[in-house]
Coordinates of C-alpha atoms in Angstrom, one line a residue:
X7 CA -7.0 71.2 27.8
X8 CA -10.1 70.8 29.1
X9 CA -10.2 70.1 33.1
X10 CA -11.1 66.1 33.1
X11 CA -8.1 65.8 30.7
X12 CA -5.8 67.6 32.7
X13 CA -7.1 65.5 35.6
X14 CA -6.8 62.0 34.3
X15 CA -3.1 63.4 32.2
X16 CA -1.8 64.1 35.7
X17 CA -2.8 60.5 36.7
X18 CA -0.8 58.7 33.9
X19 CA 3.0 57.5 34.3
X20 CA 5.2 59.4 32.0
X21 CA 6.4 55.8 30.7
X22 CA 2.7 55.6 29.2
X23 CA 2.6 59.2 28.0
X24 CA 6.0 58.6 25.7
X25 CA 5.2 55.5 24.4
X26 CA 1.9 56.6 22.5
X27 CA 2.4 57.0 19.0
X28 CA 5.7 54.9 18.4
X29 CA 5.9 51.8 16.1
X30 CA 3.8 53.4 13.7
X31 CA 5.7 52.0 10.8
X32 CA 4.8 48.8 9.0
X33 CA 6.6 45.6 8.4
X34 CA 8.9 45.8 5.4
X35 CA 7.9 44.0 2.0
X36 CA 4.2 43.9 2.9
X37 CA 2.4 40.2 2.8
X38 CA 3.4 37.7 1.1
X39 CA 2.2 36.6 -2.0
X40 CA -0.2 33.5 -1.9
X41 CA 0.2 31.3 -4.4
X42 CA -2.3 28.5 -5.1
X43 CA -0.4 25.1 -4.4
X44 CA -2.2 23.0 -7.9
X45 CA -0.6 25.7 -9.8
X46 CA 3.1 23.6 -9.5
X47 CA 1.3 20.2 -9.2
X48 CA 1.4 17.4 -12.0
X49 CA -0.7 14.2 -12.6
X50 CA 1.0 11.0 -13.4
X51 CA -0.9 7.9 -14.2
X52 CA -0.6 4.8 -12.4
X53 CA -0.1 1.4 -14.1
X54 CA 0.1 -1.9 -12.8
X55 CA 1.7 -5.4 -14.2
X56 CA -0.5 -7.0 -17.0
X57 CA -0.6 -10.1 -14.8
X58 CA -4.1 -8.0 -14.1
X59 CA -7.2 -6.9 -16.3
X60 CA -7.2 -3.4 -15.6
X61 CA -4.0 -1.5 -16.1
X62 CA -4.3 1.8 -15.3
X63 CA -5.9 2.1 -11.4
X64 CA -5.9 5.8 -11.0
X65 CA -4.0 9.0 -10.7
X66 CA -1.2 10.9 -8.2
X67 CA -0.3 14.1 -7.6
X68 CA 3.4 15.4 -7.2
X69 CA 5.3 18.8 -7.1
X70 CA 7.1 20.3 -10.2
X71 CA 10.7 20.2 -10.8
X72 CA 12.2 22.2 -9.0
X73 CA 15.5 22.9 -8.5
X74 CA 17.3 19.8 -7.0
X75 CA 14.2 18.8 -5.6
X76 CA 12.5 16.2 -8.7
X77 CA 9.3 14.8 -9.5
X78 CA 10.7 11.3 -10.1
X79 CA 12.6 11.5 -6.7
X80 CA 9.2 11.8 -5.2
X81 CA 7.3 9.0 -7.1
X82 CA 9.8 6.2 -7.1
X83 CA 9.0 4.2 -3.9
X84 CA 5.2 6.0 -3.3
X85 CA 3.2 2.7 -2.5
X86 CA -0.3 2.2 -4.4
X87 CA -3.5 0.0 -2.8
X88 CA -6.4 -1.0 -4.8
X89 CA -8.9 -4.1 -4.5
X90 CA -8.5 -7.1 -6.0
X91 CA -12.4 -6.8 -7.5
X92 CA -11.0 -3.5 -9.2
X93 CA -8.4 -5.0 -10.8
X94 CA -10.1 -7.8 -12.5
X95 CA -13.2 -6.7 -12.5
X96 CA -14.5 -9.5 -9.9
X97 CA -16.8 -8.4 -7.2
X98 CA -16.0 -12.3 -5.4
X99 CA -12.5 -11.0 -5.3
X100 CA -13.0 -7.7 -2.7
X101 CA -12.0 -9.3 0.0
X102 CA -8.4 -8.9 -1.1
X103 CA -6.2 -5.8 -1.3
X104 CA -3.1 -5.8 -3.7
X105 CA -0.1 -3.3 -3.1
X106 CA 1.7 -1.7 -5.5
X107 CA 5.1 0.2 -5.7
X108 CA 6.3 2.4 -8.3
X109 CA 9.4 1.3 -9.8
X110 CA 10.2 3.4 -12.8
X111 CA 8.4 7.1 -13.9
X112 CA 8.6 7.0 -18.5
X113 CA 6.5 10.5 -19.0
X114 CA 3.5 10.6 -17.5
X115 CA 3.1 7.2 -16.4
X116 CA 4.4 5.2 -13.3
X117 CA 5.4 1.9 -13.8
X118 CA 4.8 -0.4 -10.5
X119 CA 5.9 -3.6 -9.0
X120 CA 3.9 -6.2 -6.7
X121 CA 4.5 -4.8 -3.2
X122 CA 2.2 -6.6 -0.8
X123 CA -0.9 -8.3 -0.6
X124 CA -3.3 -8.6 2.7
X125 CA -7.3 -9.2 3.1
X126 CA -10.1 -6.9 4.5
X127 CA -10.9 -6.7 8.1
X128 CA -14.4 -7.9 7.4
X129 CA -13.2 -10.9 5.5
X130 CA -10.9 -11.8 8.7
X131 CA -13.8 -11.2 11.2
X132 CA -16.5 -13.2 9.0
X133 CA -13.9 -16.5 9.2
X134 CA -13.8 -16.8 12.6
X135 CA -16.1 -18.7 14.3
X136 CA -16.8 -20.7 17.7
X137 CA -16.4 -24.4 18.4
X138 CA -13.6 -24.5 16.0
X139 CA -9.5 -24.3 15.8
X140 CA -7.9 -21.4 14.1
X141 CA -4.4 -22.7 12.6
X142 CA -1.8 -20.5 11.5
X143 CA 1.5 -20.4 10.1
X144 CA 4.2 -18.0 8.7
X145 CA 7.4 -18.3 6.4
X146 CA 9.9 -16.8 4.5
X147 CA 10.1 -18.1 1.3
X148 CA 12.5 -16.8 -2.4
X149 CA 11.1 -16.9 -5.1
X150 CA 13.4 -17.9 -8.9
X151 CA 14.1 -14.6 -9.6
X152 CA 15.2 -13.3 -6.2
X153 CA 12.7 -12.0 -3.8
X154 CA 12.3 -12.6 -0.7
X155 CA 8.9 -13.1 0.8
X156 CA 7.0 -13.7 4.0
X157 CA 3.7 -15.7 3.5
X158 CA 1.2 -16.1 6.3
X159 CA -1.5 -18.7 6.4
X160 CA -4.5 -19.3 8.1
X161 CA -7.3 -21.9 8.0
X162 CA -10.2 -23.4 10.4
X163 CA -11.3 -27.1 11.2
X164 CA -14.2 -27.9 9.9
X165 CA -17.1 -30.4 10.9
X166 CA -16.8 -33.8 10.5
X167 CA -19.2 -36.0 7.7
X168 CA -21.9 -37.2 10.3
X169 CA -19.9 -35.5 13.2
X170 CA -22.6 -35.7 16.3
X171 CA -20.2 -33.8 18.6
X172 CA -20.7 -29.9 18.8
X173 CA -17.4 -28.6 19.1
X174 CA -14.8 -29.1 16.1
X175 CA -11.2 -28.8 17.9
X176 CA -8.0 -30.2 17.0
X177 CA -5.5 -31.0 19.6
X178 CA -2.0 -29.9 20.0
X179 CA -0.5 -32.6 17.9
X180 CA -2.5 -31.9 14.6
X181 CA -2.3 -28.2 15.0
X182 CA 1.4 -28.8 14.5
X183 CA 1.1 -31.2 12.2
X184 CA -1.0 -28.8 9.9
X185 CA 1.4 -25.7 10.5
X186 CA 4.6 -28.2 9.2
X187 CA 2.4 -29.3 6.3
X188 CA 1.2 -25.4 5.6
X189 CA 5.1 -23.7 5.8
X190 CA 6.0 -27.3 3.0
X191 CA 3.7 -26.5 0.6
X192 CA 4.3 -22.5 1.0
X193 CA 8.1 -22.6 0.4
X194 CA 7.6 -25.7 -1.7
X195 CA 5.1 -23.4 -4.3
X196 CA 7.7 -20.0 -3.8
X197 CA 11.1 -21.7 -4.7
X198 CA 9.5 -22.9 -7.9
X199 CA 7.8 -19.7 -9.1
X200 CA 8.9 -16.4 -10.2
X201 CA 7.2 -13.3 -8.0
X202 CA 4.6 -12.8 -11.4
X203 CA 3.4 -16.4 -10.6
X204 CA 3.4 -16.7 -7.7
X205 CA 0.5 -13.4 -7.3
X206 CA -1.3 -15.0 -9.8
X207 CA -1.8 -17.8 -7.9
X208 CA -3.1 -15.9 -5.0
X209 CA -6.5 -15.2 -7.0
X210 CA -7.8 -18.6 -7.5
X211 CA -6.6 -20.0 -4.0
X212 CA -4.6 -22.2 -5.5
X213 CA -2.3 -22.3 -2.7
X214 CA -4.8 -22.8 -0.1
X215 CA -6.1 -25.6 -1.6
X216 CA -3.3 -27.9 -1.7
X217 CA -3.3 -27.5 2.2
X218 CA -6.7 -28.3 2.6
X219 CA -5.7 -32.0 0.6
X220 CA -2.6 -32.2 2.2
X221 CA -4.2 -31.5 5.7
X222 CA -7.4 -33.5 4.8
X223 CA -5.4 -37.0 6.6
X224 CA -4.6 -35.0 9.5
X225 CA -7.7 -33.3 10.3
X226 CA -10.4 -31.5 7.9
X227 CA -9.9 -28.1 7.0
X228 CA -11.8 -25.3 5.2
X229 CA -11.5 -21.9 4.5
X230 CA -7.9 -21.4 4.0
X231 CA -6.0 -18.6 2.5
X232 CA -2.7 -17.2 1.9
X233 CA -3.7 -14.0 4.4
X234 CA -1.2 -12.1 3.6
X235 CA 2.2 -11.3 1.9
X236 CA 5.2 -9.0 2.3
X237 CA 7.7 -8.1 0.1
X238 CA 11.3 -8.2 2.2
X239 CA 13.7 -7.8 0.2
X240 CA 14.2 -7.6 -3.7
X241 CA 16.9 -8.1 -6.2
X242 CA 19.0 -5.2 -7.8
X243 CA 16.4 -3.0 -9.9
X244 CA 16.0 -4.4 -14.0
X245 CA 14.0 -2.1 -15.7
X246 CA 14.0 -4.7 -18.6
X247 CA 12.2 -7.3 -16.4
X248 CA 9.8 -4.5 -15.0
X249 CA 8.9 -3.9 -18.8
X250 CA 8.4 -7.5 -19.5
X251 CA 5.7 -7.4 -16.8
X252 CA 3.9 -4.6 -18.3
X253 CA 4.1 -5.5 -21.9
X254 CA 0.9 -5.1 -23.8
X255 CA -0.4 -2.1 -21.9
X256 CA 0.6 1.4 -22.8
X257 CA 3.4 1.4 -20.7
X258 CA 5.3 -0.9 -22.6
X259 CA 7.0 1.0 -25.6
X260 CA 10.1 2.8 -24.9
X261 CA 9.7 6.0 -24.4
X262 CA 12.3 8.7 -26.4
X263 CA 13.8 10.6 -23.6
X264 CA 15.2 13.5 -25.7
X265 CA 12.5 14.8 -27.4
X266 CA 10.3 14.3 -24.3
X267 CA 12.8 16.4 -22.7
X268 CA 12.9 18.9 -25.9
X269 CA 8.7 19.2 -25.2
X270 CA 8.7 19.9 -21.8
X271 CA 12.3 22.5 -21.5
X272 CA 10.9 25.6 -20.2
X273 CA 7.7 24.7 -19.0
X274 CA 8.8 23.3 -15.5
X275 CA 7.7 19.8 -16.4
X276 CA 10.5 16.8 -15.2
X277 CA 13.8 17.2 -16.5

């Protein structure tokens, strides 16, 4: 050795000395093998109830088959939103946002079910306004084919013809007049309409206005809409009914199991 390293070797712990040079090995198996997650990925089509213009409203992604672990467990019950403009092609309609949720998976398509309904925060914020009386009002209704519903309503006063006053508010006694009159003709319109009708009478307003007549003797309203919808509870699945409310789109015609299943053996596709 040359004399520094002898100098600075007698100044190192033995403890040090021994452990240089061990764990020179390498992890067993090496890295593993990065594969690229699109590879096992397939794109199903999603289709909504022909109660709207446009039928097909875009595309998901899900995971291949694999072992217990299927595509169809994955997409039943994946919830869809898309704007009421989109789906009938009306740009007056943007303001509302329809949910969808799939029901039923026939090859490559998903077959979905009203799930919800709600309007955009703009919408909401634009309505509001001073010198007025917001009135609202929620209900559960059922609908004649089984499902349970909770509808929320909300509408404004509104001036007066020749009104010289400034301010446009109702008092305590016709705010709950209006709510009694808003809940009647909600649960009135439900109990004698199937869920299919009942969306479609979302669209023209229909719905909010009959309140505004019925509410016109108690104290003018304007600007009222069915604000939003839930979907509580629904009756025991019928994939006959949920083809009935597709039919005349491409989802419609039953699709042949076994020789879909005979295409796609082997290929990892669902089985």
């Amino acid at each position: 050795r040359q004399p520094h390293q002898q100098y600075w070797h007698s100044l190192t712990p033995n403890f040090l000395i021994m452990a240089i040079g061990k764990n020179k090995k390498g992890r067993k198996g090496g890295r593993k093998k990065i594969i690229e997650p699109m590879t096992r990925k397939d794109w199903y089509d999603v289709q909504v109830p022909s109660i709207f213009n446009v039928r097909n409203i875009g595309k998901t992604l899900v995971n291949r088959t694999a072992g217990l672990k299927t595509s169809t467990d994955a997409l039943v019950g994946r919830v869809f939103e898309a704007n009421l403009a989109d789906l009938n092609k009306d740009e007056s309609l943007s303001f509302r946002k329809i949910k969808f949720i799939c029901e039923e998976v026939q090859g490559f398509n998903l077959l979905t079910n009203f799930h919800g309904m709600d309007l955009t925060r703009d919408k909401l914020c634009s309505l509001v306004k001073k010198w007025h009386t917001l009135v609202e009002a929620w209900c559960d209704v059922k609908t004649t084919d089984g499902y349970v519903l909770r509808l929320f309503c909300i509408g404004f006063t509104k001036r007066r013809h020749k009104q010289v006053s400034k301010t446009s508010y109702a008092q305590g006694g016709h705010v709950r007049a209006i709510r009694k009159k808003m809940i009647e003709i909600m649960t009135k319109k439900a109990s004698e309409s199937d869920l299919s009708k009942l969306v479609s009478e979302f669209i023209p307003e229909s719905i909010g206005n009959d309140i505004m007549r019925a509410c016109n003797s108690i104290y003018p309203l304007n600007n009222v809409y069915i604000r939003k919808c839930k979907v509580l509870r629904k009756p025991k699945f019928d994939l006959q009914k949920l083809l009935e409310a597709h039919q005349g789109g491409a989802a419609a015609p039953a699709v042949d199991e076994e020789g879909l299943v005979e295409e796609l053996e082997g290929t990892g596709g669902r089985l």
